[in-house]
Amino acid sequence: MAVGDAGVANASPPVARVRRRRAPSSAIAFLSIAAALVAAAICVGPALAVLISAVTGARPAFEAFQQGLFLDSAAGTIVLVTLGAGAATLLGATAALLVTLMRFPGRSVFEWLLVAPLAAPAYALAYSYSSLTWAGGPVPAPLTGFVGAAFVYAVGFFPYVYLATRAALVAQSPSALGAARTLGAAPLRATLRIALPLARPGVAAGAALVAMEVAADYGAAVHFGVPTIATGIFRARGPFQDALLGNQMAAVLLIAALVFLWLERAARGRRKFVARDAHARPAEPFRAPWYAAGLATLFCAALVLFGALLPMSWLARLAMLNSNADLASLLRPLTNSVALAAIGAAATLALAILIARAARAGAVGRFAALFAASGYAAPGVVIALGALSVYGLARSLGWVGGLAAPAALLLLVWAYAARFTAPGAQPIEAGMARVTPGIAGAARTLGASAARRLWRIDLPLAGPSFVAAAIIVFVEILKELPATLLLRPLSFDTLAVRAHTYAADERMVEAAAPALLLTLVGLVPIVMLTRRLDRAAGAAR
Amino acid sequence: MPLRPSRRLVLAAAAFGALAACTQRAPSDAAGVAQDADARHVNVYTTRHYGSDQAVYRRFTEETGIEVRVLEIGGAELFDRLQTEGDQTAADLIVTVDGGALWRLAEAGMLQPLSTPALQAAAPARFRDPDNRWWAFAKRARVIVYNKESVDPVILRSMDDLAQARFRGQVCARSSANTYNLSMLAARIERAGADNARDWARGVVENFARQPQGADTEQIRAVAAGQCQVAISNHYYLLRLQNSDDPADREVASKVGVFIPDQDGAGAHVNISGAGVSAYSPRVAQATRLLEFLLSPESQSLFANLTNEFPVRPDVELTPGLAALGRFHEEQIPFEALGRRQAEAARIYEEVGWR
């Protein structure tokens, strides 16, 4: 999986994947592994709490499989993951192939503009599209139910696949593709026969990320009235007054995510045949006939239009209708959002670095990393409830007091870290892979201490991917809704919370401004990140 | 996945089992929280996110100098949070929508019985907990919205009509996961029995013009657009559309009519917004003052003007919009039934395929 490791993740020589650094036996190394395991335990905590309460309830867990609510919800999630992630994958991979391999008008702008939809939370897209297409609305498209949700996921999440695929293409395809073309293969044939297979791991990684996003999404699914496990958990806990069933459904989702992640990693582990010669130059994008170039421009423009431009300008129009607009009242939520996302990203990053180190150290570490990553597929509310139940345990034991501002914020940051370790750790792992055994070994041989190696070698080499990880987690936290809603302290609203409370009551005119502001705040770092990575990739050429 | 049952895991499981046991115990032995009579603030946990409430809190602060600190939260999350926080909760006043939710909070021991002459004078007996743990301060009716062009309201009498064959393919309603629909069916179960409720829900599902989607406003839009002829909605959504900043909303409102059903029968289904003082509040005096303020004539007319809810006090004048709906006959069931019957209602909806 690779969101932000474009140009970095796969630039590592293949040796790093084949042979792992042997764990040094010094006390510091031991401590760093121990710290990593503690970090993983911290990240796993909330999910584990949910799993445990799912299997220790009054009813055996398998009975959940006989409940109509569970079956409907699971079927809905499967349909949506297939439709939404399938469409997002198709769109994202196609866009990546076009942008990387073909020359067409606007290509250099689309290269980074195609990432813009990442800044918009799925629920904001859902609000906007449903108010564009609702009964009697300006666009008479029936964007409802499964179709509506799958559409929003496709146009909102395709950038994950786009980024990962492009990273794979930029890093790996040039020489093989160049050879194929030198040997006279037509561009289309070369793309299908050479570029696509080489990009497959990237496509798969992006698809896995989208699948987890779709499975975890609550806001858009509930807005379109689609039964999914994420919305079913709410139904079980609310109307059915059956918290145990809710926990069991959450556990199923978590376990499915674990299996999924494990499969994805296993598939990635075999990707050893791809080699990149550090001196190879990426193949020049080919010149396409005018109609093909025109189609490519149209395709990319449509993606940007539907993923960002149209829904956001509609929100802007709605926001301007609001006669009671009080932009000043959004200042506090804005600063809260940014501060919370920054603190959350810092904490998540610290834990993710420790976990990524553990993942490089051996099987135990890899398993811990896998488990820690499963939180990403869990709806935010599941993780938040897990964190809350651990707090409840500590409170009932008299270890902690009330859930006032510092404690509530700490709990919230914990939930963020538990949920977003995966998108944080992935780029970091990829970046750390650049510290090859050769480099590390040389430093050790020359007598550099572990701390010195971390400072002088690991950080400079892997630094850029740390920045990428930080930005991605920052934006994810900015968009996060259910955990924030449940765990935040009194008198503490974020933009996401503001947008939601209005939209949940169908007051789109009032919801529009915070939703739009939230997207704009996320857009800045996302675009900066992509442009920076593009420059890095360009420099590598 | 190699999950070997280790001793640690078993221990952890035991710990969480104990936790579940702890948190499910009703903390009814609430007395004995040290009181801070001089506090200049009061903490409110609320599931309502209305401008009217913020206006009321602002007025309260102006009048008393007591700052109102608010946590807006969803219904299910409110319960989770209060349960986990237990006797350490920061909440002084708990405000929510739906009689069932109020009953559930009271049953879990999260609210304390409390009564003052001002409260007694303001709320009619039906609009408060028999044990004085919660007090309603506003009410809303579930009504039928119809397309003025295609439906002559004289053919409408009752919510029962929406289950009859003559409305085949013409009815819109929101999801059954929504509290308003759950409580409406819970009330029907209470008043007419589960079989009646099941038949009615099945009949409505057979009459659906489309699968449930969106909230009540979306149903009104669908009626205005002619996608369905009749829909179920809370009364205030239409008033809100009439007063909207968006001209398209006002256009929608102009195309639909409101019918308050069951006036010669059981009465229209009514639900409440209410509040109670937290069982563990260290600021009971301040919370009580705010509760009284919610029921004051001034606040009641703020709710009526800004959220278009009906006041609970009979002595508060209705806004023109509410007055146009008129005083009407209400379904007479105890509000606690909405909570007691909710899970049953959810199962019936699921059984008949009302998503």
Tab-separated table of N, CA, C and O in Angstrom, chain A residues 49 52 56 68-69 134-136 144 223-225 227 234-235 237-241 258 317-318 321-324 367 371 385 388-393 395-396 401-403 408 485-491 501 505-507 509, chain B residues 1-2 12-13 15-16 19 43-45 49-50 69-73 77 80-81 84-88 90 104 175-177 182 213-218 221-222 225 227 237 240 245-247 339 342-343 346-347 350 355:
chain	number	residue	atom	x	y	z
A	49	ALA	N	-9.741	-4.257	22.117
A	49	ALA	CA	-10.823	-4.142	23.097
A	49	ALA	C	-12.157	-4.544	22.471
A	49	ALA	O	-12.969	-5.242	23.081
A	52	ILE	N	-12.214	-8.359	21.851
A	52	ILE	CA	-12.416	-9.116	23.088
A	52	ILE	C	-13.864	-9.028	23.550
A	52	ILE	O	-14.487	-10.026	23.894
A	56	THR	N	-16.507	-12.194	24.212
A	56	THR	CA	-16.776	-12.512	25.612
A	56	THR	C	-18.194	-12.127	26.012
A	56	THR	O	-18.517	-12.055	27.176
A	68	GLY	N	-30.388	-11.246	10.589
A	68	GLY	CA	-30.704	-10.571	9.336
A	68	GLY	C	-29.950	-9.264	9.190
A	68	GLY	O	-29.446	-8.949	8.116
A	69	LEU	N	-29.859	-8.523	10.283
A	69	LEU	CA	-29.178	-7.233	10.227
A	69	LEU	C	-27.736	-7.410	9.767
A	69	LEU	O	-27.243	-6.680	8.911
A	134	TRP	N	-30.947	15.652	-5.676
A	134	TRP	CA	-32.143	15.202	-4.970
A	134	TRP	C	-33.387	15.520	-5.790
A	134	TRP	O	-33.326	16.247	-6.790
A	135	ALA	N	-34.477	14.981	-5.321
A	135	ALA	CA	-35.724	15.110	-6.072
A	135	ALA	C	-35.945	16.562	-6.452
A	135	ALA	O	-35.978	17.442	-5.604
A	136	GLY	N	-36.066	16.819	-7.743
A	136	GLY	CA	-36.306	18.181	-8.189
A	136	GLY	C	-35.059	19.033	-8.182
A	136	GLY	O	-35.130	20.230	-8.419
A	144	THR	N	-28.592	7.724	-6.008
A	144	THR	CA	-29.110	7.351	-4.702
A	144	THR	C	-28.629	5.948	-4.365
A	144	THR	O	-28.076	5.251	-5.212
A	223	HIS	N	-25.733	8.512	4.498
A	223	HIS	CA	-26.411	9.582	3.764
A	223	HIS	C	-27.190	9.027	2.583
A	223	HIS	O	-28.265	9.520	2.255
A	224	PHE	N	-26.657	8.001	1.937
A	224	PHE	CA	-27.349	7.406	0.800
A	224	PHE	C	-28.272	6.264	1.216
A	224	PHE	O	-28.846	5.586	0.369
A	225	GLY	N	-28.395	6.027	2.511
A	225	GLY	CA	-29.311	5.001	2.999
A	225	GLY	C	-28.920	3.593	2.584
A	225	GLY	O	-29.778	2.761	2.314
A	227	PRO	N	-27.357	-0.052	3.429
A	227	PRO	CA	-26.993	-0.881	4.583
A	227	PRO	C	-25.582	-1.424	4.409
A	227	PRO	O	-25.289	-2.123	3.447
A	234	PHE	N	-24.176	0.913	13.851
A	234	PHE	CA	-24.999	1.948	14.475
A	234	PHE	C	-26.415	1.447	14.710
A	234	PHE	O	-27.023	1.719	15.739
A	235	ARG	N	-26.952	0.722	13.732
A	235	ARG	CA	-28.311	0.189	13.894
A	235	ARG	C	-28.383	-0.775	15.066
A	235	ARG	O	-29.307	-0.742	15.866
A	237	ARG	N	-26.438	-0.957	17.672
A	237	ARG	CA	-26.245	-0.291	18.951
A	237	ARG	C	-27.411	0.620	19.291
A	237	ARG	O	-27.797	0.730	20.446
A	238	GLY	N	-27.961	1.291	18.250
A	238	GLY	CA	-29.061	2.219	18.483
A	238	GLY	C	-30.398	1.516	18.527
A	238	GLY	O	-30.802	0.994	19.570
A	239	PRO	N	-31.108	1.461	17.390
A	239	PRO	CA	-32.470	0.943	17.367
A	239	PRO	C	-32.607	-0.463	17.957
A	239	PRO	O	-33.545	-0.742	18.682
A	240	PHE	N	-31.681	-1.353	17.636
A	240	PHE	CA	-31.820	-2.729	18.111
A	240	PHE	C	-31.380	-2.877	19.566
A	240	PHE	O	-31.582	-3.905	20.179
A	241	GLN	N	-30.750	-1.841	20.092
A	241	GLN	CA	-30.273	-1.838	21.472
A	241	GLN	C	-29.493	-3.100	21.789
A	241	GLN	O	-29.689	-3.760	22.798
A	258	LEU	N	-7.857	-7.789	8.488
A	258	LEU	CA	-6.586	-8.462	8.758
A	258	LEU	C	-6.247	-9.455	7.654
A	258	LEU	O	-5.129	-9.482	7.142
A	317	ARG	N	-21.666	27.426	-3.728
A	317	ARG	CA	-22.905	28.126	-4.062
A	317	ARG	C	-23.888	28.052	-2.884
A	317	ARG	O	-24.498	29.049	-2.499
A	318	LEU	N	-24.011	26.859	-2.307
A	318	LEU	CA	-24.913	26.700	-1.160
A	318	LEU	C	-24.468	27.604	-0.007
A	318	LEU	O	-25.292	28.270	0.629
A	321	LEU	N	-25.581	31.066	-0.244
A	321	LEU	CA	-27.011	31.317	-0.048
A	321	LEU	C	-27.331	31.623	1.409
A	321	LEU	O	-28.369	32.194	1.721
A	322	ASN	N	-26.444	31.184	2.301
A	322	ASN	CA	-26.732	31.255	3.727
A	322	ASN	C	-26.766	32.710	4.203
A	322	ASN	O	-25.749	33.384	4.235
A	323	SER	N	-27.962	33.171	4.563
A	323	SER	CA	-28.084	34.579	4.960
A	323	SER	C	-27.586	34.803	6.381
A	323	SER	O	-27.274	35.913	6.766
A	324	ASN	N	-27.515	33.720	7.164
A	324	ASN	CA	-27.023	33.862	8.532
A	324	ASN	C	-25.553	33.489	8.630
A	324	ASN	O	-25.059	33.184	9.705
A	367	PHE	N	4.133	-8.972	12.177
A	367	PHE	CA	2.785	-9.325	12.608
A	367	PHE	C	2.155	-8.164	13.386
A	367	PHE	O	1.000	-7.806	13.174
A	371	PHE	N	-1.232	-6.087	12.398
A	371	PHE	CA	-2.353	-5.944	13.308
A	371	PHE	C	-2.658	-4.469	13.548
A	371	PHE	O	-3.808	-4.037	13.524
A	385	LEU	N	-14.971	3.614	20.183
A	385	LEU	CA	-15.631	2.882	21.263
A	385	LEU	C	-14.637	1.986	21.981
A	385	LEU	O	-14.717	1.821	23.205
A	388	LEU	N	-12.754	4.175	24.183
A	388	LEU	CA	-13.628	4.593	25.278
A	388	LEU	C	-13.777	3.483	26.309
A	388	LEU	O	-13.799	3.740	27.512
A	389	SER	N	-13.859	2.237	25.842
A	389	SER	CA	-14.055	1.145	26.794
A	389	SER	C	-12.791	0.915	27.619
A	389	SER	O	-12.875	0.542	28.786
A	390	VAL	N	-11.637	1.157	27.010
A	390	VAL	CA	-10.398	1.043	27.794
A	390	VAL	C	-10.366	2.150	28.855
A	390	VAL	O	-10.019	1.908	30.006
A	391	TYR	N	-10.798	3.349	28.436
A	391	TYR	CA	-10.885	4.437	29.409
A	391	TYR	C	-11.853	4.066	30.536
A	391	TYR	O	-11.574	4.291	31.718
A	392	GLY	N	-12.995	3.481	30.137
A	392	GLY	CA	-14.010	3.099	31.127
A	392	GLY	C	-13.444	2.109	32.141
A	392	GLY	O	-13.717	2.199	33.333
A	393	LEU	N	-12.628	1.187	31.628
A	393	LEU	CA	-11.995	0.199	32.510
A	393	LEU	C	-11.072	0.902	33.497
A	393	LEU	O	-11.121	0.654	34.703
A	395	ARG	N	-11.200	3.935	34.421
A	395	ARG	CA	-11.978	4.764	35.353
A	395	ARG	C	-12.593	3.907	36.456
A	395	ARG	O	-12.566	4.263	37.627
A	396	SER	N	-13.132	2.743	36.046
A	396	SER	CA	-13.791	1.914	37.056
A	396	SER	C	-12.774	1.361	38.047
A	396	SER	O	-13.122	0.981	39.152
A	401	GLY	N	-9.686	10.075	36.223
A	401	GLY	CA	-10.886	10.799	36.604
A	401	GLY	C	-11.817	10.982	35.426
A	401	GLY	O	-11.931	10.114	34.566
A	402	GLY	N	-12.453	12.142	35.392
A	402	GLY	CA	-13.445	12.400	34.360
A	402	GLY	C	-12.820	12.635	33.005
A	402	GLY	O	-11.612	12.835	32.873
A	403	LEU	N	-13.674	12.631	31.993
A	403	LEU	CA	-13.204	12.804	30.636
A	403	LEU	C	-13.229	14.291	30.296
A	403	LEU	O	-13.962	14.731	29.430
A	408	ALA	N	-9.870	13.777	27.401
A	408	ALA	CA	-10.653	13.503	26.206
A	408	ALA	C	-9.796	13.663	24.955
A	408	ALA	O	-9.867	12.850	24.033
A	485	LEU	N	-16.463	13.003	16.949
A	485	LEU	CA	-17.799	13.284	17.463
A	485	LEU	C	-17.987	12.670	18.854
A	485	LEU	O	-18.564	13.287	19.748
A	486	LEU	N	-17.478	11.459	19.021
A	486	LEU	CA	-17.723	10.723	20.261
A	486	LEU	C	-16.796	11.154	21.396
A	486	LEU	O	-17.212	11.193	22.550
A	487	LEU	N	-15.566	11.493	21.090
A	487	LEU	CA	-14.560	11.627	22.154
A	487	LEU	C	-14.137	13.055	22.459
A	487	LEU	O	-13.413	13.284	23.416
A	488	ARG	N	-14.584	14.030	21.669
A	488	ARG	CA	-14.042	15.370	21.878
A	488	ARG	C	-14.561	15.964	23.185
A	488	ARG	O	-15.613	15.569	23.676
A	489	PRO	N	-13.804	16.928	23.747
A	489	PRO	CA	-14.243	17.536	25.004
A	489	PRO	C	-15.381	18.538	24.788
A	489	PRO	O	-15.736	18.844	23.648
A	490	LEU	N	-15.914	19.016	25.896
A	490	LEU	CA	-16.964	20.031	25.855
A	490	LEU	C	-16.505	21.279	25.109
A	490	LEU	O	-15.336	21.639	25.148
A	491	SER	N	-17.456	21.943	24.483
A	491	SER	CA	-17.188	23.210	23.790
A	491	SER	C	-16.000	23.101	22.843
A	491	SER	O	-15.167	23.995	22.781
A	501	THR	N	-23.066	18.011	11.784
A	501	THR	CA	-24.274	18.241	12.569
A	501	THR	C	-25.332	18.942	11.727
A	501	THR	O	-26.515	18.673	11.880
A	505	ASP	N	-28.950	16.924	9.541
A	505	ASP	CA	-30.297	17.460	9.656
A	505	ASP	C	-30.746	18.067	8.324
A	505	ASP	O	-31.678	18.846	8.281
A	506	GLU	N	-30.028	17.713	7.256
A	506	GLU	CA	-30.340	18.162	5.903
A	506	GLU	C	-30.319	19.674	5.765
A	506	GLU	O	-31.039	20.243	4.965
A	507	ARG	N	-29.492	20.333	6.575
A	507	ARG	CA	-29.362	21.783	6.421
A	507	ARG	C	-28.082	22.067	5.641
A	507	ARG	O	-27.078	22.483	6.186
A	509	VAL	N	-27.315	24.222	3.357
A	509	VAL	CA	-26.872	25.607	3.213
A	509	VAL	C	-25.927	25.967	4.372
A	509	VAL	O	-24.940	26.672	4.191
B	1	MET	N	-4.882	-16.743	10.661
B	1	MET	CA	-4.308	-15.803	11.628
B	1	MET	C	-3.955	-16.554	12.914
B	1	MET	O	-4.847	-17.074	13.589
B	2	PRO	N	-2.715	-16.635	13.258
B	2	PRO	CA	-2.325	-17.472	14.393
B	2	PRO	C	-2.576	-16.785	15.726
B	2	PRO	O	-1.661	-16.253	16.335
B	12	ALA	N	-6.911	-10.454	29.843
B	12	ALA	CA	-7.504	-9.258	29.263
B	12	ALA	C	-8.998	-9.463	29.047
B	12	ALA	O	-9.814	-8.587	29.334
B	13	ALA	N	-9.339	-10.652	28.573
B	13	ALA	CA	-10.749	-10.953	28.347
B	13	ALA	C	-11.520	-10.840	29.649
B	13	ALA	O	-12.607	-10.253	29.711
B	15	ALA	N	-10.746	-9.088	32.180
B	15	ALA	CA	-10.823	-7.678	32.563
B	15	ALA	C	-11.956	-6.982	31.824
B	15	ALA	O	-12.727	-6.222	32.408
B	16	PHE	N	-12.074	-7.284	30.535
B	16	PHE	CA	-13.131	-6.614	29.771
B	16	PHE	C	-14.508	-7.138	30.143
B	16	PHE	O	-15.483	-6.403	30.123
B	19	LEU	N	-15.344	-5.241	32.993
B	19	LEU	CA	-15.694	-3.884	32.571
B	19	LEU	C	-17.144	-3.828	32.111
B	19	LEU	O	-17.911	-2.950	32.509
B	43	ASN	N	-22.428	22.562	32.339
B	43	ASN	CA	-22.073	21.750	31.172
B	43	ASN	C	-23.304	21.036	30.625
B	43	ASN	O	-24.033	20.385	31.370
B	44	VAL	N	-23.497	21.155	29.317
B	44	VAL	CA	-24.658	20.532	28.683
B	44	VAL	C	-24.191	19.511	27.662
B	44	VAL	O	-23.378	19.824	26.788
B	45	TYR	N	-24.665	18.278	27.780
B	45	TYR	CA	-24.503	17.296	26.708
B	45	TYR	C	-25.820	17.287	25.944
B	45	TYR	O	-26.877	17.067	26.543
B	49	HIS	N	-28.887	20.029	17.576
B	49	HIS	CA	-27.931	20.989	17.017
B	49	HIS	C	-28.732	22.075	16.316
B	49	HIS	O	-28.784	22.142	15.106
B	50	TYR	N	-29.401	22.875	17.097
B	50	TYR	CA	-30.242	23.899	16.502
B	50	TYR	C	-29.778	25.283	16.940
B	50	TYR	O	-29.333	25.475	18.064
B	69	ARG	N	-21.506	25.528	28.647
B	69	ARG	CA	-20.530	24.804	27.812
B	69	ARG	C	-21.222	23.585	27.228
B	69	ARG	O	-21.844	22.817	27.953
B	70	VAL	N	-21.086	23.434	25.908
B	70	VAL	CA	-21.929	22.461	25.209
B	70	VAL	C	-21.100	21.377	24.540
B	70	VAL	O	-20.054	21.641	23.964
B	71	LEU	N	-21.583	20.149	24.617
B	71	LEU	CA	-21.066	19.060	23.798
B	71	LEU	C	-22.232	18.538	22.956
B	71	LEU	O	-23.169	17.951	23.491
B	72	GLU	N	-22.172	18.790	21.649
B	72	GLU	CA	-23.199	18.259	20.747
B	72	GLU	C	-22.744	16.894	20.281
B	72	GLU	O	-21.626	16.725	19.821
B	73	ILE	N	-23.631	15.930	20.339
B	73	ILE	CA	-23.216	14.543	20.136
B	73	ILE	C	-24.419	13.763	19.624
B	73	ILE	O	-25.556	14.191	19.805
B	77	GLU	N	-24.140	7.888	20.754
B	77	GLU	CA	-22.845	8.240	21.340
B	77	GLU	C	-23.029	8.906	22.704
B	77	GLU	O	-22.221	8.738	23.600
B	80	ASP	N	-23.330	6.106	25.120
B	80	ASP	CA	-22.022	5.460	25.332
B	80	ASP	C	-21.125	6.311	26.216
B	80	ASP	O	-20.470	5.827	27.124
B	81	ARG	N	-21.121	7.584	25.894
B	81	ARG	CA	-20.196	8.466	26.601
B	81	ARG	C	-20.593	8.593	28.066
B	81	ARG	O	-19.759	8.506	28.961
B	84	THR	N	-19.783	5.386	29.937
B	84	THR	CA	-18.364	5.175	30.217
B	84	THR	C	-17.845	6.156	31.250
B	84	THR	O	-17.017	5.814	32.089
B	85	GLU	N	-18.328	7.387	31.174
B	85	GLU	CA	-17.846	8.384	32.128
B	85	GLU	C	-18.364	8.121	33.533
B	85	GLU	O	-17.747	8.514	34.515
B	86	GLY	N	-19.530	7.468	33.598
B	86	GLY	CA	-20.091	7.100	34.897
B	86	GLY	C	-20.178	8.283	35.847
B	86	GLY	O	-20.575	9.376	35.453
B	87	ASP	N	-19.753	8.066	37.098
B	87	ASP	CA	-19.895	9.131	38.091
B	87	ASP	C	-18.878	10.253	37.884
B	87	ASP	O	-18.875	11.228	38.612
B	88	GLN	N	-17.993	10.093	36.891
B	88	GLN	CA	-17.011	11.141	36.615
B	88	GLN	C	-17.472	12.065	35.484
B	88	GLN	O	-16.701	12.885	35.000
B	90	ALA	N	-18.783	14.878	33.013
B	90	ALA	CA	-18.750	16.340	33.109
B	90	ALA	C	-20.145	16.921	32.921
B	90	ALA	O	-20.352	18.115	33.124
B	104	ARG	N	-34.613	5.891	28.178
B	104	ARG	CA	-33.431	5.041	28.257
B	104	ARG	C	-32.379	5.646	29.193
B	104	ARG	O	-31.752	4.944	29.995
B	175	SER	N	-35.507	6.218	6.116
B	175	SER	CA	-35.053	4.930	6.642
B	175	SER	C	-35.680	4.603	8.002
B	175	SER	O	-36.007	5.487	8.788
B	176	SER	N	-35.818	3.330	8.271
B	176	SER	CA	-36.383	2.897	9.546
B	176	SER	C	-35.365	2.969	10.671
B	176	SER	O	-35.706	2.744	11.824
B	177	ALA	N	-34.111	3.264	10.340
B	177	ALA	CA	-33.107	3.396	11.402
B	177	ALA	C	-33.311	4.697	12.153
B	177	ALA	O	-32.758	4.894	13.224
B	182	LEU	N	-38.894	5.017	14.153
B	182	LEU	CA	-38.899	3.968	15.182
B	182	LEU	C	-39.933	4.298	16.255
B	182	LEU	O	-40.726	3.448	16.658
B	213	GLN	N	-34.553	6.846	1.266
B	213	GLN	CA	-33.268	7.529	1.125
B	213	GLN	C	-33.419	8.940	1.647
B	213	GLN	O	-34.510	9.514	1.574
B	214	GLY	N	-32.334	9.493	2.185
B	214	GLY	CA	-32.382	10.852	2.713
B	214	GLY	C	-33.231	10.941	3.972
B	214	GLY	O	-33.799	9.957	4.434
B	215	ALA	N	-33.294	12.132	4.529
B	215	ALA	CA	-34.086	12.358	5.734
B	215	ALA	C	-35.446	12.926	5.349
B	215	ALA	O	-35.861	12.827	4.196
B	216	ASP	N	-36.150	13.516	6.308
B	216	ASP	CA	-37.524	13.946	6.040
B	216	ASP	C	-37.608	14.988	4.926
B	216	ASP	O	-38.524	14.956	4.099
B	217	THR	N	-36.656	15.921	4.890
B	217	THR	CA	-36.698	16.961	3.871
B	217	THR	C	-36.664	16.357	2.471
B	217	THR	O	-37.347	16.819	1.557
B	218	GLU	N	-35.849	15.314	2.315
B	218	GLU	CA	-35.747	14.658	1.012
B	218	GLU	C	-37.104	14.062	0.602
B	218	GLU	O	-37.466	14.078	-0.578
B	221	ARG	N	-39.137	16.919	-0.718
B	221	ARG	CA	-38.687	17.270	-2.075
B	221	ARG	C	-39.239	16.288	-3.100
B	221	ARG	O	-39.624	16.679	-4.208
B	222	ALA	N	-39.224	15.010	-2.737
B	222	ALA	CA	-39.700	13.990	-3.673
B	222	ALA	C	-41.184	14.184	-3.965
B	222	ALA	O	-41.638	14.008	-5.093
B	225	ALA	N	-41.508	17.092	-6.289
B	225	ALA	CA	-41.040	16.773	-7.636
B	225	ALA	C	-41.934	15.753	-8.325
B	225	ALA	O	-41.699	15.388	-9.468
B	227	GLN	N	-42.249	12.604	-7.506
B	227	GLN	CA	-41.776	11.216	-7.450
B	227	GLN	C	-42.672	10.361	-6.570
B	227	GLN	O	-42.745	9.158	-6.723
B	237	TYR	N	-40.082	20.380	9.260
B	237	TYR	CA	-39.236	20.408	8.063
B	237	TYR	C	-39.867	21.262	6.966
B	237	TYR	O	-39.181	21.971	6.244
B	240	ARG	N	-39.456	24.836	7.814
B	240	ARG	CA	-38.076	25.240	7.577
B	240	ARG	C	-37.838	25.533	6.091
B	240	ARG	O	-37.179	26.505	5.736
B	245	ASP	N	-33.244	30.063	2.943
B	245	ASP	CA	-32.535	31.060	2.139
B	245	ASP	C	-32.487	30.660	0.671
B	245	ASP	O	-32.239	31.482	-0.200
B	246	ASP	N	-32.657	29.371	0.411
B	246	ASP	CA	-32.541	28.871	-0.955
B	246	ASP	C	-33.906	28.975	-1.639
B	246	ASP	O	-34.872	28.347	-1.201
B	247	PRO	N	-34.010	29.781	-2.722
B	247	PRO	CA	-35.314	29.924	-3.387
B	247	PRO	C	-35.869	28.583	-3.856
B	247	PRO	O	-37.106	28.405	-3.891
B	339	GLY	N	-39.457	4.170	24.161
B	339	GLY	CA	-38.189	3.517	24.470
B	339	GLY	C	-38.358	2.020	24.669
B	339	GLY	O	-37.617	1.220	24.111
B	342	GLN	N	-38.861	0.211	21.361
B	342	GLN	CA	-38.047	0.582	20.205
B	342	GLN	C	-37.403	-0.616	19.501
B	342	GLN	O	-37.447	-0.722	18.272
B	343	ALA	N	-36.830	-1.516	20.277
B	343	ALA	CA	-36.149	-2.660	19.661
B	343	ALA	C	-37.166	-3.513	18.896
B	343	ALA	O	-36.883	-4.020	17.809
B	346	ALA	N	-37.836	-1.864	15.676
B	346	ALA	CA	-36.717	-2.065	14.739
B	346	ALA	C	-36.804	-3.436	14.091
B	346	ALA	O	-36.567	-3.588	12.892
B	347	ARG	N	-37.171	-4.444	14.904
B	347	ARG	CA	-37.258	-5.802	14.343
B	347	ARG	C	-38.404	-5.921	13.345
B	347	ARG	O	-38.282	-6.577	12.313
B	350	GLU	N	-37.401	-4.393	10.115
B	350	GLU	CA	-36.464	-5.256	9.404
B	350	GLU	C	-37.206	-6.413	8.748
B	350	GLU	O	-36.940	-6.780	7.608
B	355	ARG	N	-36.090	-0.571	4.924
B	355	ARG	CA	-34.663	-0.421	5.181
B	355	ARG	C	-34.356	0.768	6.058
B	355	ARG	O	-34.959	1.801	5.910
